[in-house]
XYZ file of C-alpha atoms in Angstrom:
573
model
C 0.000 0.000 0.000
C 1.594 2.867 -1.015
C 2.425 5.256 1.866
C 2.738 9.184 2.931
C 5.763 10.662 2.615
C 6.888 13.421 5.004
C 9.701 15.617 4.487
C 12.115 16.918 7.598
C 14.140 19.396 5.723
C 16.526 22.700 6.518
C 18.050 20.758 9.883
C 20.481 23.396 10.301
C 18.451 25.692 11.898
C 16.417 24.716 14.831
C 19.448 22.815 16.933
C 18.642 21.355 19.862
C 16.223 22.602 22.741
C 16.751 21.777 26.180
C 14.051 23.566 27.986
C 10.961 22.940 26.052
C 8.643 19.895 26.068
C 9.788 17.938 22.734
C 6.309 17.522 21.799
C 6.197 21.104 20.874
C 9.075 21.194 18.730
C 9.366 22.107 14.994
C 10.231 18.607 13.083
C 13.280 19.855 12.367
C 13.961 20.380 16.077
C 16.073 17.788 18.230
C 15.229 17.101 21.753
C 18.914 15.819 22.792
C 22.694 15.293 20.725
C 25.880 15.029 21.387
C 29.093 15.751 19.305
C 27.378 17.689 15.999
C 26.950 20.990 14.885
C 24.366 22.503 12.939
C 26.694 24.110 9.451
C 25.742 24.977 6.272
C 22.371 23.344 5.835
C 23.290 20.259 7.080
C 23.869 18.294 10.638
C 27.278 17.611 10.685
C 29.917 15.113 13.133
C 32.040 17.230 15.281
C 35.426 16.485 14.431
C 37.901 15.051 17.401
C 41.170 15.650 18.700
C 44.405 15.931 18.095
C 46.881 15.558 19.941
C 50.414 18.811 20.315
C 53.773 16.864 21.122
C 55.294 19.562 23.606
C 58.827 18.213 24.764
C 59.055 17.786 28.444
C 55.656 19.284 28.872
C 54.196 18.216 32.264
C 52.276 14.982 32.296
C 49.542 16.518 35.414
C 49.552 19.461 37.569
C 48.603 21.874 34.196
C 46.326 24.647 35.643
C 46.751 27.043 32.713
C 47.202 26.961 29.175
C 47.340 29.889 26.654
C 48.370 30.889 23.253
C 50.744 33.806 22.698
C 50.951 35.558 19.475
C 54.012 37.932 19.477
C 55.325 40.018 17.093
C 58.643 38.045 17.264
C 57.454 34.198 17.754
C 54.016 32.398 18.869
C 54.280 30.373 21.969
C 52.323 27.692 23.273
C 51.998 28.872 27.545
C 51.753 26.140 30.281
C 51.031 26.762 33.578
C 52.313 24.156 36.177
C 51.692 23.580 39.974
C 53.573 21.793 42.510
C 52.433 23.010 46.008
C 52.299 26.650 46.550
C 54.596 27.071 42.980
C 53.279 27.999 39.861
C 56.093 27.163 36.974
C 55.205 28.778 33.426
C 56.808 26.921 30.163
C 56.468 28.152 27.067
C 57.472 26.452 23.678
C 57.852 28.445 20.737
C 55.471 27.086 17.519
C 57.735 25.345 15.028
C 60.126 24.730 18.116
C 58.300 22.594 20.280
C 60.910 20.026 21.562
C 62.614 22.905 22.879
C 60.699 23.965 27.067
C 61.532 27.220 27.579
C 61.400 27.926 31.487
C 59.952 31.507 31.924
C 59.317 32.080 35.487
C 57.217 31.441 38.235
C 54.363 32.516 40.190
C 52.888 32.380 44.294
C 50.259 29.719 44.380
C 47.164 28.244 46.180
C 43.623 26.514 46.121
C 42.382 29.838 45.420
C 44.077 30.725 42.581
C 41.825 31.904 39.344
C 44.118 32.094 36.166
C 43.912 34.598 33.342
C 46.214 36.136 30.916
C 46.085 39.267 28.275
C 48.409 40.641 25.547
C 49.377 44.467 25.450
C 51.513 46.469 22.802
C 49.493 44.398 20.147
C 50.892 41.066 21.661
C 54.461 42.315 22.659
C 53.475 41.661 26.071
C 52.228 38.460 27.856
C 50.755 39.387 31.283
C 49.566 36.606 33.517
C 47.458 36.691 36.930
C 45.967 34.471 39.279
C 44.685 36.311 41.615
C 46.984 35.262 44.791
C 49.958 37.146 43.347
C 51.343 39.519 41.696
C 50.102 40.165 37.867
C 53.258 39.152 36.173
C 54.321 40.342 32.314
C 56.726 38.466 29.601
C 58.022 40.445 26.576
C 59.330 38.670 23.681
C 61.140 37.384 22.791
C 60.718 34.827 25.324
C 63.833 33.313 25.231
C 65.633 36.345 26.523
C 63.119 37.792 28.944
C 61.934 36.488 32.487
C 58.611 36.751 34.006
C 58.589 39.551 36.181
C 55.937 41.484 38.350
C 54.119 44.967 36.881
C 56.685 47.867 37.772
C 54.915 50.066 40.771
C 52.691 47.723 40.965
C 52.205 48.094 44.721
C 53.148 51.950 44.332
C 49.775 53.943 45.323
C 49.157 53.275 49.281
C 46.997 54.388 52.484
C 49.494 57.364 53.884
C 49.220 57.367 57.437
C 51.026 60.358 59.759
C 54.375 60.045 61.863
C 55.393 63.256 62.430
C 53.259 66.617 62.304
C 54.842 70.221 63.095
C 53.616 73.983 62.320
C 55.363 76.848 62.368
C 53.855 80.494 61.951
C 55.102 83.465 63.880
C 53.281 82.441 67.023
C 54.941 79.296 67.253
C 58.472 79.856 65.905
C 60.699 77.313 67.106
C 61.305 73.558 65.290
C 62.374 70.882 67.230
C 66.277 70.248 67.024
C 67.978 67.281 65.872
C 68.197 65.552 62.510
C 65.707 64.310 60.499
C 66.544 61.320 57.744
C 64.252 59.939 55.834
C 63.781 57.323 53.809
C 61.675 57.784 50.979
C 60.867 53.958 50.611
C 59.181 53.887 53.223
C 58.194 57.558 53.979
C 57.226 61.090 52.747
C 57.512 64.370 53.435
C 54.492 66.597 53.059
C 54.025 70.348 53.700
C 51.347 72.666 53.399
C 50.739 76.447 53.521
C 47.892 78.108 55.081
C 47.192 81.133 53.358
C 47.044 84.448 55.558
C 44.535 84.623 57.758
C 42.691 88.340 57.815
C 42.587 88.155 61.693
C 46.254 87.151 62.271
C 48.895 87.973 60.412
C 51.656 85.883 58.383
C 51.399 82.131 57.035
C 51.437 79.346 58.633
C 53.168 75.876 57.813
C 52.391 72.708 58.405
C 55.186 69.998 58.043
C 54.261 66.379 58.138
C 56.410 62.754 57.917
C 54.095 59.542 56.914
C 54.437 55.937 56.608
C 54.274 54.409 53.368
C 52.685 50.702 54.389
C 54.520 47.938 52.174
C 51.580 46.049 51.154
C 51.065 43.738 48.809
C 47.565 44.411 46.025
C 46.665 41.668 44.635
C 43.552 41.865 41.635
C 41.130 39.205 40.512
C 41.125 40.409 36.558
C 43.460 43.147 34.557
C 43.048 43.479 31.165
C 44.477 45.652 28.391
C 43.080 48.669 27.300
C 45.382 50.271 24.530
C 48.222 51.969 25.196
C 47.463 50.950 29.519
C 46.006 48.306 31.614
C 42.791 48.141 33.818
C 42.880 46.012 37.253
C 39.610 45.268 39.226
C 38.369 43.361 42.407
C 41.428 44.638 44.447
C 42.981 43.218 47.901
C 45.331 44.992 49.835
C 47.114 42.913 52.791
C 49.932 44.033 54.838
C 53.997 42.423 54.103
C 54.775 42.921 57.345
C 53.597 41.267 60.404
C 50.847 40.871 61.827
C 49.703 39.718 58.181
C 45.998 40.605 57.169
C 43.717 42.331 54.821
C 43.761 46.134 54.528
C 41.524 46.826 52.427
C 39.249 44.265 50.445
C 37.729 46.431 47.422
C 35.590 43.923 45.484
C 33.786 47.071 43.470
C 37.010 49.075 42.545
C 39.130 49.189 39.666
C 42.631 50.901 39.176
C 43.894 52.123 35.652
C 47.859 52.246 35.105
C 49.849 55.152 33.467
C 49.987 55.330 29.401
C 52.876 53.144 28.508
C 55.294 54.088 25.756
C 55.225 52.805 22.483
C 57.077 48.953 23.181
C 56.728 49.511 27.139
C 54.734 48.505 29.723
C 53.572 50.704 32.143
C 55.423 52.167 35.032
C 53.426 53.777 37.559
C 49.667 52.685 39.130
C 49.821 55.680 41.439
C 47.024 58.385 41.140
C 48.982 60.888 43.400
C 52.332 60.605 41.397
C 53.345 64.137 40.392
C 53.439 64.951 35.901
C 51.768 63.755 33.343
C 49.616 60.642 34.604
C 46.379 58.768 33.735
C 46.612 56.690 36.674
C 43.577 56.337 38.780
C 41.209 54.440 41.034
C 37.846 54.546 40.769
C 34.924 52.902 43.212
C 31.928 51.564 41.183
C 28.720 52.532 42.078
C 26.751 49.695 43.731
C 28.192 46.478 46.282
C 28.676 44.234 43.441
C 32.150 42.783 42.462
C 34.225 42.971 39.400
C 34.374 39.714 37.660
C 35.727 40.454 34.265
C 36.202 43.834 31.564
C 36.292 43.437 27.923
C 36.299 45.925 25.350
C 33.509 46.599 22.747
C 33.826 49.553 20.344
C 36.655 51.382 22.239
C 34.791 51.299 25.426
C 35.919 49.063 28.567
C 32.682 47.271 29.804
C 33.310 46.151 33.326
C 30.983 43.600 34.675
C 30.441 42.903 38.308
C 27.721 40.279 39.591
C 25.090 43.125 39.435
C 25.691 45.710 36.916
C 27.617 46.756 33.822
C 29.551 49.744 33.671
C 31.689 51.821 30.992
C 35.275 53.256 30.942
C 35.620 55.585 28.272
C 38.833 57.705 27.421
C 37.527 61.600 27.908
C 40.588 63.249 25.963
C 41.106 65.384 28.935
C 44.727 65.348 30.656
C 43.198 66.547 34.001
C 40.304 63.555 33.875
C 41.155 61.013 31.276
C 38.651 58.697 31.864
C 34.876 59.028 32.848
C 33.455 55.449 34.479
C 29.395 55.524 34.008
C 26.706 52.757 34.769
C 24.883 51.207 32.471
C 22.769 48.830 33.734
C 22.240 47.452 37.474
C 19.985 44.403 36.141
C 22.598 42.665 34.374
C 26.537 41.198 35.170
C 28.550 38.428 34.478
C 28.829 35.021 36.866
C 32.741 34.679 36.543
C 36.037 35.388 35.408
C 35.656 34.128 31.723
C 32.015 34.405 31.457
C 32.210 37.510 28.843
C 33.391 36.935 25.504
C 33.483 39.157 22.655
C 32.808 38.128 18.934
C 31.886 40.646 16.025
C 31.222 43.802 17.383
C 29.706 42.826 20.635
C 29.703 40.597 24.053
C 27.769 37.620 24.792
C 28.008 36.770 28.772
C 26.758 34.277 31.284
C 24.520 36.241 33.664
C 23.083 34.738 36.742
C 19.954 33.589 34.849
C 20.307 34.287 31.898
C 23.037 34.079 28.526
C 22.322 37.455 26.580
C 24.016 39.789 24.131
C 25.322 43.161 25.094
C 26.018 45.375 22.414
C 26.709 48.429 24.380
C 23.285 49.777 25.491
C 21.047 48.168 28.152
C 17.934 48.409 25.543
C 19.159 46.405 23.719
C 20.143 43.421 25.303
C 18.838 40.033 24.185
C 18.912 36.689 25.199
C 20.149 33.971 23.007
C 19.324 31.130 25.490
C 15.716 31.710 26.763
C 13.117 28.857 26.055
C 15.779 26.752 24.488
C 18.955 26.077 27.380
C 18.649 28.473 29.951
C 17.343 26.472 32.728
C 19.077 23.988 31.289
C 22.188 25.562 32.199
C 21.080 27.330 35.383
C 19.924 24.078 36.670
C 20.872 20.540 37.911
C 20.735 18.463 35.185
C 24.001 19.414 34.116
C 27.284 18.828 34.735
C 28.410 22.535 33.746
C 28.503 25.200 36.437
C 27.243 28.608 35.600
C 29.170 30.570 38.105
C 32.372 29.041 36.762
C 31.732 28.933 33.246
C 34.160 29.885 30.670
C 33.778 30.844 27.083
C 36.394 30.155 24.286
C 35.427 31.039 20.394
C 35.532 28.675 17.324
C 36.063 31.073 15.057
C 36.434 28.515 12.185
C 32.773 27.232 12.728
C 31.592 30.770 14.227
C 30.623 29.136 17.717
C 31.218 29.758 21.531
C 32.089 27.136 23.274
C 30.540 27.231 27.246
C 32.369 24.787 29.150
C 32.966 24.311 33.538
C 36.883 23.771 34.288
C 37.328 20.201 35.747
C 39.867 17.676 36.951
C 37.153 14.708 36.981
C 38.882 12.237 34.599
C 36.364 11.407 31.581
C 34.340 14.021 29.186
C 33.688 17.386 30.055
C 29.740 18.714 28.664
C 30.631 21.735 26.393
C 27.462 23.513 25.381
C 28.068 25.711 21.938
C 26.006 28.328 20.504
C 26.772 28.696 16.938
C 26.523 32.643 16.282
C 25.533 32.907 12.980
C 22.293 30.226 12.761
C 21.387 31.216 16.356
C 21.436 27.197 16.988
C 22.808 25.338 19.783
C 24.602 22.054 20.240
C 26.295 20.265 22.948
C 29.670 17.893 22.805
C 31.722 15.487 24.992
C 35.169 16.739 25.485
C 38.105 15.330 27.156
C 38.134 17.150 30.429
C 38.667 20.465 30.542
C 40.437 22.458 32.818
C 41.416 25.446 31.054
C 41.071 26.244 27.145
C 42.543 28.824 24.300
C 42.420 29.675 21.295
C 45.488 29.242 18.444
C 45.974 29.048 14.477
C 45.892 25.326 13.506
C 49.588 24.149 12.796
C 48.418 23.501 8.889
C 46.716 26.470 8.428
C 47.621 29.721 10.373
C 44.295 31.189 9.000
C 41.945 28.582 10.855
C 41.682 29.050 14.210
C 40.907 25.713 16.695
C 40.193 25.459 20.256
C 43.459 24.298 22.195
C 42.963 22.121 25.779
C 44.403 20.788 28.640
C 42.763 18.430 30.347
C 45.804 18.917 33.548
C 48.046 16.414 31.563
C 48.265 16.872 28.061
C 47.892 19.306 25.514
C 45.479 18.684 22.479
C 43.839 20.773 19.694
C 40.111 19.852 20.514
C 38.018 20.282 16.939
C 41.611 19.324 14.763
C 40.541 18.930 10.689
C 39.962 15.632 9.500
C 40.248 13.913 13.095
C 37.200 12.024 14.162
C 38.545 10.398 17.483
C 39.716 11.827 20.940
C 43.218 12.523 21.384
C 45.120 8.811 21.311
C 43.926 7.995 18.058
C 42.129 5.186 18.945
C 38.757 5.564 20.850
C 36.069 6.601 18.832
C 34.304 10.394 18.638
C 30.312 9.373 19.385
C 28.092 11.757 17.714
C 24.248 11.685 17.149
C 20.603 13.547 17.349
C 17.586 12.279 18.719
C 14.098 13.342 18.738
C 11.286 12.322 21.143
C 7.590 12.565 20.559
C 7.795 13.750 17.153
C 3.887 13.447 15.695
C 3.079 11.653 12.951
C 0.281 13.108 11.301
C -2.149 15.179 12.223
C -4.775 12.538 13.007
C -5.587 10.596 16.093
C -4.782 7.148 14.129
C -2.128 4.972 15.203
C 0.660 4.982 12.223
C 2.910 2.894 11.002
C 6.185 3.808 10.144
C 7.231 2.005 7.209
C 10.859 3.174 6.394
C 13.213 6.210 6.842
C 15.347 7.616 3.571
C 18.605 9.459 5.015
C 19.752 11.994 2.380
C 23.346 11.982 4.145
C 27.026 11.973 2.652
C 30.430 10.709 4.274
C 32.064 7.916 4.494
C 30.118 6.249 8.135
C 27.748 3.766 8.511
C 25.072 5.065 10.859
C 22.750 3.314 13.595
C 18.943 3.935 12.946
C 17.013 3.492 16.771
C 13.244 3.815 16.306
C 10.516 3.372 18.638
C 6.775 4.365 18.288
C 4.184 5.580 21.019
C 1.271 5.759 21.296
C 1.081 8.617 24.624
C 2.100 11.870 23.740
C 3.874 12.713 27.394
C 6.303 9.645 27.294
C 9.813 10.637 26.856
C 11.572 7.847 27.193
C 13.415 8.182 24.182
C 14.354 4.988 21.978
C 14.899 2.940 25.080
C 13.288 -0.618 23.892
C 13.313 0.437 20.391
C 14.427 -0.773 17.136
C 17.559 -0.465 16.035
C 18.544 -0.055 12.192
C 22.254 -0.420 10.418
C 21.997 2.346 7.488
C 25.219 1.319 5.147
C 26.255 4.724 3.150
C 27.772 2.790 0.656
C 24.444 0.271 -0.555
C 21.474 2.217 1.384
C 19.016 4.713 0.919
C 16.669 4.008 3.454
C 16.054 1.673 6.370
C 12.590 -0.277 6.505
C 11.314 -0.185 10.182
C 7.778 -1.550 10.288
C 7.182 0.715 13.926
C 3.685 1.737 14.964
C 2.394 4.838 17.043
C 1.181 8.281 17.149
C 4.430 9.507 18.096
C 7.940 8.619 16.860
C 11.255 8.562 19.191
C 14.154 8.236 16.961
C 17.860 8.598 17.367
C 20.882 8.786 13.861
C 24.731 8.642 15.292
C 27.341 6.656 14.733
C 26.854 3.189 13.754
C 28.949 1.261 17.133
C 31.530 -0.405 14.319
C 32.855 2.781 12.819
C 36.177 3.848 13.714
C 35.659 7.853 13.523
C 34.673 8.982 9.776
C 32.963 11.636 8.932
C 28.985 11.734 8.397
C 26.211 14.738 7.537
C 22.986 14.947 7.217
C 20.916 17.592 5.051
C 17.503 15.846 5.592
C 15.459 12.752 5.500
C 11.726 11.390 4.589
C 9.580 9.561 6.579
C 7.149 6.942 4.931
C 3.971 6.818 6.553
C 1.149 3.565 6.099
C -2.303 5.418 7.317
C -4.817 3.557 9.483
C -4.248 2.035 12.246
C -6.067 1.602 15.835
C -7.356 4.878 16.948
């Protein structure tokens, strides 16, 4: 009996959707998959990993990894802990059996890591958040990681020694006074004349400088200077303790010179000097900055806010609010990508593109609560955000140690779809030009013990080259036909290329609320070299199916730009 055929077509531009029921779902919509991406009309196996070969690189204890870009070489940046020690290696690209030993850093359990570029990438500055932000300059090779100059220059003053002199108190205590300017300052004032007594008066004072040590949770570049936020301040010298926590302030350095870094972070420094330190309005604190249009943005937990260069040498920069009903979660959780931010908010992912009005959310009513809820193994106040730029996605991924895959949710930017993969653990992430092609560039990973390009061309397994990259998309409660009959499914035609068999897992229902996907189904070998369709024979109002990887392939690559159903009508109603 000849059947109905029904057509699921464009399948690149639903993706998947985590939040609502699957019964209310486009047909072109999936209600769970793992390890595609939605591309150029089609649904399309993630490819795997790849493993970098980095001479002597350390085999665990890897907290950080970046890629460096200099104007001399590119360097892959490791990041390696042994008790309270932070090691940082660096291997230059098309030297990699040569470890370069740059320096080292002041560890703990509470260290955060982050890094930035200045001077267009001559610079490599590093921080954790327990010490000092340290810088590199390239080449490499010649340089050593070294702590910001001044960084700990602009301190609480407090008074030692006060005297005044005017004509009615003329005499200045004898004896010599040395002081040492590392430690101390001399300040002295004059009173102007007072109409009911005559002469001036003034006022001599000797204060302390504190040595403290100011530690920051984020700095980032900010053209010719650099921007610090969420500041501590806790004393060198016994007793040991906080001085000042300042969670909602930021500090700007001094304009460097062209090639230099900057020299000064203190406000109060006499000449020329676009060092400052400015309090945010509100309680929240800063969790990153990133720039947008030649403004700083710098989000706290609560509220965005803007640092914008005035072109005045007496007040260089003017901070505003923008908005106190949005922030970021985390270090890492803004991410800019054509022209604007995309961030992980405490409920929300949304797009800022420099005004409040017109923020958007990219995640509502599709993986929003997924994401902000339980059901996930990904943490929304430590979330992290790397860009594909090869694919146009943003990668949303939790740092972890646990040995085995890491969830990595991925919005894909220009087709508003999302997708989800199973990476290697994660515990910290970059970006860097492909070895073959400097033009493409590929997420880079460490999963603590080994370095690996993560979405490598033409790789379809994890990183050892042997186990194989699972991919697939599922659908539950997908109806039929319009009608109340019970269906029959007769067969399924896969318009797909590639070189991969794929599994075919089918089962009908009749009961429009189960979701129990294909469990006790029917499964189906599809064989891309003799098939065109797989006959099923399943009955039911509503159709769970699953398409991935058929269990004997060894990691080729597979799409799929549509398929048909064939539907027998009639059936028990």
């Amino acid at each position: 009996m000849a059947g109905q055929v029904i057509p699921i077509t464009d399948l690149a531009s639903a993706g998947v959707v985590l939040d609502a029921p699957s019964i209310s779902l486009p047909p072109n919509g999936f209600s769970d998959v793992s390890n595609v991406r939605f591309n150029a009309g089609a649904v399309r196996k993630m490819e795997g990993e790849l493993a970098i070969s980095l001479t002597n690189c350390p085999t665990s204890g890897i907290k950080h990894l970046a890629y460096w870009q200099g104007p001399t070489n590119n360097y892959y940046i490791v990041v390696h802990e042994s008790g309270v020690l932070a090691t940082v290696y660096g291997w230059i690209v098309g030297a990699l059996g040569t470890r370069i030993t740059l320096g080292t850093m002041v560890t703990s359990a509470a260290a955060n890591y982050s890094h930035t570029v200045f001077n267009g990438g001559f610079h490599f500055i590093i921080n954790n958040g327990v010490d000092k932000p340290k810088y590199l300059a390239d080449p490499a090779a010649t340089n050593t990681l070294t702590a910001l100059p001044n960084w700990d220059s602009y301190l609480t003053q407090s008074e030692l020694v006060s005297m005044q002199w005017d004509q009615f108190n003329p005499d200045i205590p004898l004896g010599t006074f040395v002081i040492d300017f590392s430690t101390h300052c001399l300040l002295y004032t004059v009173i102007p004349i007072d109409t009911t007594q005559p002469g001036d008066t003034i006022r001599i004072s000797i204060q302390t400088i504190p040595p403290i040590d100011v530690r920051c949770g984020v700095i980032k570049s900010f053209g010719s200077l650099l921007i610090a936020g969420d500041l501590t301040e806790t004393a060198q010298a016994s007793p040991h303790g906080v001085i000042r926590k300042l969670p909602g302030v930021i500090r700007t350095s001094d304009v460097a010179a062209p090639g230099n870094i900057p020299t000064s972070w203190n406000p109060f420094r006499r000449g020329a000097n676009t060092a400052d330190e400015f309090t945010l309005s509100g309680t929240g604190t800063v969790k990153d900055m990133a720039e947008l249009q030649g403004v700083m943005y710098v989000y706290t937990d609560t509220s965005i806010h803007s640092i914008q260069r005035t072109g005045s040498p007496n007040i260089p920069f003017s901070v505003s609010p923008v908005t106190d009903s949005y922030g970021a979660n985390c270090l890492g959780a803004v991410k800019e990508y054509d022209g604007r931010h995309v961030v992980v908010g405490s409920d929300d992912v949304y797009i800022f593109q420099g005004h409040p009005g017109n923020i958007q959310s990219i995640a509502d009513m599709r993986v929003r609560h997924y994401l902000h809820g339980t059901v996930t193994t990904l943490d929304a106040d430590n979330i992290k955000i790397i860009r594909n730029r090869r694919y146009d996605e943003l990668w949303f991924y939790t740092p972890s140690i646990t040995v085995g895959d890491t969830e990595v949710l991925i919005w894909n930017y220009r087709n508003n779809t999302w997708t989800k993969r199973s990476q290697t653990n994660i515990l910290s992430a970059d970006i860097a030009p492909y070895s073959g092609d400097d033009n493409s560039s590929l997420p880079l990973i460490t999963n603590g013990g080994a370095v690996f390009y993560g979405d490598a061309p033409g790789n379809y397994t994890l990183r050892n080259g042997s186990t194989v990259y699972d991919s697939f998309i599922e659908r539950e409660r997908l109806g039929l036909t319009p009608e109340f009959d019970t269906e029959e499914l007769s067969s399924i035609a896969l318009l797909m290329s590639g070189t991969s068999d794929l599994d075919v897992e089918i089962r009908g229902s009749t009961r429009p609320q189960d979701e129990t996907g294909i469990t006790s189904g029917s499964s189906f070998t599809f064989s891309y070299a003799d098939d065109y369709k797989v006959d099923s024979r399943i009955q039911g109002r509503f159709l769970n199916y699953k398409i991935g990887d058929q269990s004997a392939t060894t990691g080729t690559s597979w799409n799929l730009t549509g398929y048909q159903f064939e539907i027998i009508k009639g059936g028990t109603r």
